[in-house]
Amino acid sequence: MLTFAGLSSGVRKIGIYIFFVSLFLIWFMGFRYYTGCDYTGYLNRWNNYALPNDLSNVFKGEEIGFSLLVYSVKSINLDYTWLNVFASVILVFCYSIFAKAHRWSGIILALLFPVVIVQLGMSGIRQALAGAFLMLAFNAFISEKKIRTAMLILVGMQFHTSVVMFLPIALLAGEKVDTIRLAVAVAVIGPAASLLLADRFDTYADRYIDQIYGSVSSGGAIIRYALIALPVPFFLYYHRRIRIDFPRVYPFLKLIALIILSLSPLIILSSIALHRINYYVMPGSILLCVYVGAVLARRTQTGHLLFLASYGIYSLLWFLSSRHAQLCYVPYENTWTL
C-alpha cells in the first residue's frame, strides 16, 4: 500500500499522502499489543519504574530523554500503551521531516517501513528514537549545518548512547567528503565521543569486541547489510551523473557509501555490532536508493521499482522464514481490536 501510494503521489498530493500515512503509522505502531521483540522487555521496565520524588532525579544518569519520556507518561497515570503511542508520535514526526526534505518522499517512507519502522520502531524504541534524531541530523548535514548536525546527534544520544558514534560526521558538513577527511574527523571528534560514551564504552567493548558474554552472531544482520549495500555499486558507477544532477545531496551520499563500505569487516569481526549499526545507516542507504534509482533507468519510476522490489522481497522472505518475525510480529494485535 505504501509503495503504490508513494509511486502515484504527485508533488501536490504528497503532503496529503504523508499526513494520512503518519496517522496510520502512529496508530499501527503506537497502539500495538504484544507485537515487537522488545515489547515485553520494555513492559517489564515500565512496571519496575518508580516515579522519583523530585523531577531533577530524572535528569541524573544517562539517556535522560527516554527517562523523561517514561516519567512524563507515568506521572499522568497513563498505561504502558501510551508510552508506545508518544514514542511513535516522535518517531513518525522525524520520519516525515526526513522524507519531506527530499524528492520522492513517498518512496522514502515506503522503503523505511520494512526495517526501520517495523523491525526497529516497533521493537527497540530507545534506539529507534536515537536513530530518528540521527535522520534529522542527516538532513542538517545535507544543509551544511555543522552545529545543528552535532546537536541533533547529541539529542539522539539522550535516548540511546550508541548513536554518538556518528558525531564525527558533523565536522564534514559543508566540506568536501573523502576517506582522508572522514578519518581526520573521526580522529578529532572520536575522543570526545568516547568520553560521552564513558560508562557504556566498556560494556560495548565486552559485548561487541571481546564478546566476554559468549560468541554470538547475527545472520539477519548480514542479510540486512547486503540490503544496505545494494545501492553502493550503482552509486560508484553513476556517481558522476549523480554529482551533476543532485549536487546538494551528493556529499552526503558519498559519505554514506564510504560508511557502508567501512562496515564490511564487521561481517567477520562482530555481526552483533553490525546488527546495531545497520539500523542507523539504513536511512542513509535508502537515500542512496532513491537518488541512484532516479538515474538508473530512463524512467525514474523504473529505477525506484528495483529497490522497492528488493525491500519487498526481503520483507516477504523475512516474515516467511524468520523465527523472530513469527514469534514477535505474527499475529499483529492492536489495543483497538481487543
PDB file of N, CA and C in Angstrom, residues 141-142 144-146 168-186 239 243 247-256 258:
ATOM      1  N   PHE A 141      23.058  17.762   7.871  1.00  0.00           N
ATOM      2  CA  PHE A 141      24.332  17.578   7.172  1.00  0.00           C
ATOM      3  C   PHE A 141      24.198  18.022   5.717  1.00  0.00           C
ATOM      4  N   ILE A 142      23.126  17.593   5.083  1.00  0.00           N
ATOM      5  CA  ILE A 142      22.896  17.960   3.684  1.00  0.00           C
ATOM      6  C   ILE A 142      22.742  19.475   3.535  1.00  0.00           C
ATOM      7  N   GLU A 144      24.379  21.535   5.200  1.00  0.00           N
ATOM      8  CA  GLU A 144      25.701  22.069   5.539  1.00  0.00           C
ATOM      9  C   GLU A 144      25.697  22.804   6.878  1.00  0.00           C
ATOM     10  N   LYS A 145      24.940  22.264   7.844  1.00  0.00           N
ATOM     11  CA  LYS A 145      24.841  22.858   9.175  1.00  0.00           C
ATOM     12  C   LYS A 145      25.604  21.987  10.176  1.00  0.00           C
ATOM     13  N   LYS A 146      26.850  22.355  10.474  1.00  0.00           N
ATOM     14  CA  LYS A 146      27.684  21.564  11.373  1.00  0.00           C
ATOM     15  C   LYS A 146      27.106  21.476  12.783  1.00  0.00           C
ATOM     16  N   PRO A 168      31.308  12.385  14.639  1.00  0.00           N
ATOM     17  CA  PRO A 168      32.352  12.921  13.736  1.00  0.00           C
ATOM     18  C   PRO A 168      31.838  13.443  12.400  1.00  0.00           C
ATOM     19  N   ILE A 169      30.687  12.967  11.930  1.00  0.00           N
ATOM     20  CA  ILE A 169      30.219  13.432  10.614  1.00  0.00           C
ATOM     21  C   ILE A 169      29.858  14.915  10.640  1.00  0.00           C
ATOM     22  N   ALA A 170      29.594  15.452  11.844  1.00  0.00           N
ATOM     23  CA  ALA A 170      29.228  16.873  11.940  1.00  0.00           C
ATOM     24  C   ALA A 170      30.350  17.762  11.406  1.00  0.00           C
ATOM     25  N   LEU A 171      31.589  17.349  11.614  1.00  0.00           N
ATOM     26  CA  LEU A 171      32.724  18.133  11.137  1.00  0.00           C
ATOM     27  C   LEU A 171      32.782  18.210   9.618  1.00  0.00           C
ATOM     28  N   LEU A 172      32.185  17.227   8.945  1.00  0.00           N
ATOM     29  CA  LEU A 172      32.260  17.152   7.497  1.00  0.00           C
ATOM     30  C   LEU A 172      31.122  17.893   6.793  1.00  0.00           C
ATOM     31  N   ALA A 173      30.143  18.353   7.554  1.00  0.00           N
ATOM     32  CA  ALA A 173      29.015  19.065   6.946  1.00  0.00           C
ATOM     33  C   ALA A 173      29.516  20.321   6.237  1.00  0.00           C
ATOM     34  N   GLY A 174      29.200  20.437   4.955  1.00  0.00           N
ATOM     35  CA  GLY A 174      29.634  21.588   4.179  1.00  0.00           C
ATOM     36  C   GLY A 174      31.047  21.484   3.652  1.00  0.00           C
ATOM     37  N   GLU A 175      31.713  20.347   3.918  1.00  0.00           N
ATOM     38  CA  GLU A 175      33.084  20.140   3.453  1.00  0.00           C
ATOM     39  C   GLU A 175      33.109  19.094   2.340  1.00  0.00           C
ATOM     40  N   LYS A 176      34.222  19.056   1.629  1.00  0.00           N
ATOM     41  CA  LYS A 176      34.420  18.003   0.650  1.00  0.00           C
ATOM     42  C   LYS A 176      34.583  16.680   1.386  1.00  0.00           C
ATOM     43  N   VAL A 177      33.870  15.645   0.960  1.00  0.00           N
ATOM     44  CA  VAL A 177      33.893  14.356   1.643  1.00  0.00           C
ATOM     45  C   VAL A 177      34.811  13.399   0.903  1.00  0.00           C
ATOM     46  N   ASP A 178      35.792  12.864   1.632  1.00  0.00           N
ATOM     47  CA  ASP A 178      36.620  11.782   1.102  1.00  0.00           C
ATOM     48  C   ASP A 178      37.110  10.951   2.273  1.00  0.00           C
ATOM     49  N   THR A 179      37.809   9.868   1.978  1.00  0.00           N
ATOM     50  CA  THR A 179      38.234   8.935   3.019  1.00  0.00           C
ATOM     51  C   THR A 179      39.162   9.608   4.022  1.00  0.00           C
ATOM     52  N   ILE A 180      40.077  10.450   3.546  1.00  0.00           N
ATOM     53  CA  ILE A 180      41.036  11.101   4.437  1.00  0.00           C
ATOM     54  C   ILE A 180      40.327  12.060   5.384  1.00  0.00           C
ATOM     55  N   ARG A 181      39.425  12.870   4.843  1.00  0.00           N
ATOM     56  CA  ARG A 181      38.697  13.811   5.702  1.00  0.00           C
ATOM     57  C   ARG A 181      37.838  13.069   6.723  1.00  0.00           C
ATOM     58  N   LEU A 182      37.237  11.952   6.319  1.00  0.00           N
ATOM     59  CA  LEU A 182      36.439  11.162   7.254  1.00  0.00           C
ATOM     60  C   LEU A 182      37.318  10.626   8.381  1.00  0.00           C
ATOM     61  N   ALA A 183      38.514  10.134   8.039  1.00  0.00           N
ATOM     62  CA  ALA A 183      39.438   9.621   9.052  1.00  0.00           C
ATOM     63  C   ALA A 183      39.876  10.728  10.005  1.00  0.00           C
ATOM     64  N   VAL A 184      40.135  11.926   9.458  1.00  0.00           N
ATOM     65  CA  VAL A 184      40.527  13.064  10.297  1.00  0.00           C
ATOM     66  C   VAL A 184      39.395  13.453  11.245  1.00  0.00           C
ATOM     67  N   ALA A 185      38.157  13.467  10.730  1.00  0.00           N
ATOM     68  CA  ALA A 185      37.005  13.810  11.567  1.00  0.00           C
ATOM     69  C   ALA A 185      36.852  12.830  12.715  1.00  0.00           C
ATOM     70  N   VAL A 186      37.042  11.539  12.421  1.00  0.00           N
ATOM     71  CA  VAL A 186      36.968  10.518  13.470  1.00  0.00           C
ATOM     72  C   VAL A 186      38.070  10.732  14.495  1.00  0.00           C
ATOM     73  N   HIS A 239      28.204   7.783 -10.103  1.00  0.00           N
ATOM     74  CA  HIS A 239      28.452   8.901  -9.182  1.00  0.00           C
ATOM     75  C   HIS A 239      28.647  10.239  -9.901  1.00  0.00           C
ATOM     76  N   ARG A 243      26.380  13.446  -9.101  1.00  0.00           N
ATOM     77  CA  ARG A 243      27.008  14.694  -8.663  1.00  0.00           C
ATOM     78  C   ARG A 243      26.512  15.872  -9.485  1.00  0.00           C
ATOM     79  N   PRO A 247      23.729  17.953  -6.913  1.00  0.00           N
ATOM     80  CA  PRO A 247      24.954  18.422  -6.242  1.00  0.00           C
ATOM     81  C   PRO A 247      24.785  18.678  -4.748  1.00  0.00           C
ATOM     82  N   ARG A 248      23.577  19.067  -4.344  1.00  0.00           N
ATOM     83  CA  ARG A 248      23.352  19.393  -2.930  1.00  0.00           C
ATOM     84  C   ARG A 248      23.449  18.159  -2.043  1.00  0.00           C
ATOM     85  N   VAL A 249      22.905  17.050  -2.485  1.00  0.00           N
ATOM     86  CA  VAL A 249      22.860  15.853  -1.657  1.00  0.00           C
ATOM     87  C   VAL A 249      24.054  14.927  -1.921  1.00  0.00           C
ATOM     88  N   TYR A 250      24.806  15.186  -2.962  1.00  0.00           N
ATOM     89  CA  TYR A 250      25.897  14.278  -3.350  1.00  0.00           C
ATOM     90  C   TYR A 250      26.934  14.047  -2.243  1.00  0.00           C
ATOM     91  N   PRO A 251      27.420  15.091  -1.531  1.00  0.00           N
ATOM     92  CA  PRO A 251      28.413  14.832  -0.476  1.00  0.00           C
ATOM     93  C   PRO A 251      27.909  13.857   0.584  1.00  0.00           C
ATOM     94  N   PHE A 252      26.630  13.977   0.950  1.00  0.00           N
ATOM     95  CA  PHE A 252      26.085  13.054   1.943  1.00  0.00           C
ATOM     96  C   PHE A 252      26.016  11.635   1.389  1.00  0.00           C
ATOM     97  N   LEU A 253      25.582  11.488   0.151  1.00  0.00           N
ATOM     98  CA  LEU A 253      25.504  10.156  -0.447  1.00  0.00           C
ATOM     99  C   LEU A 253      26.888   9.513  -0.503  1.00  0.00           C
ATOM    100  N   LYS A 254      27.895  10.304  -0.815  1.00  0.00           N
ATOM    101  CA  LYS A 254      29.263   9.785  -0.845  1.00  0.00           C
ATOM    102  C   LYS A 254      29.703   9.366   0.549  1.00  0.00           C
ATOM    103  N   LEU A 255      29.352  10.169   1.561  1.00  0.00           N
ATOM    104  CA  LEU A 255      29.692   9.831   2.944  1.00  0.00           C
ATOM    105  C   LEU A 255      29.057   8.509   3.351  1.00  0.00           C
ATOM    106  N   ILE A 256      27.775   8.346   3.051  1.00  0.00           N
ATOM    107  CA  ILE A 256      27.080   7.118   3.431  1.00  0.00           C
ATOM    108  C   ILE A 256      27.676   5.912   2.711  1.00  0.00           C
ATOM    109  N   LEU A 258      30.766   5.565   1.779  1.00  0.00           N
ATOM    110  CA  LEU A 258      32.025   5.271   2.459  1.00  0.00           C
ATOM    111  C   LEU A 258      31.786   4.557   3.792  1.00  0.00           C
TER     112      LEU A 258
END
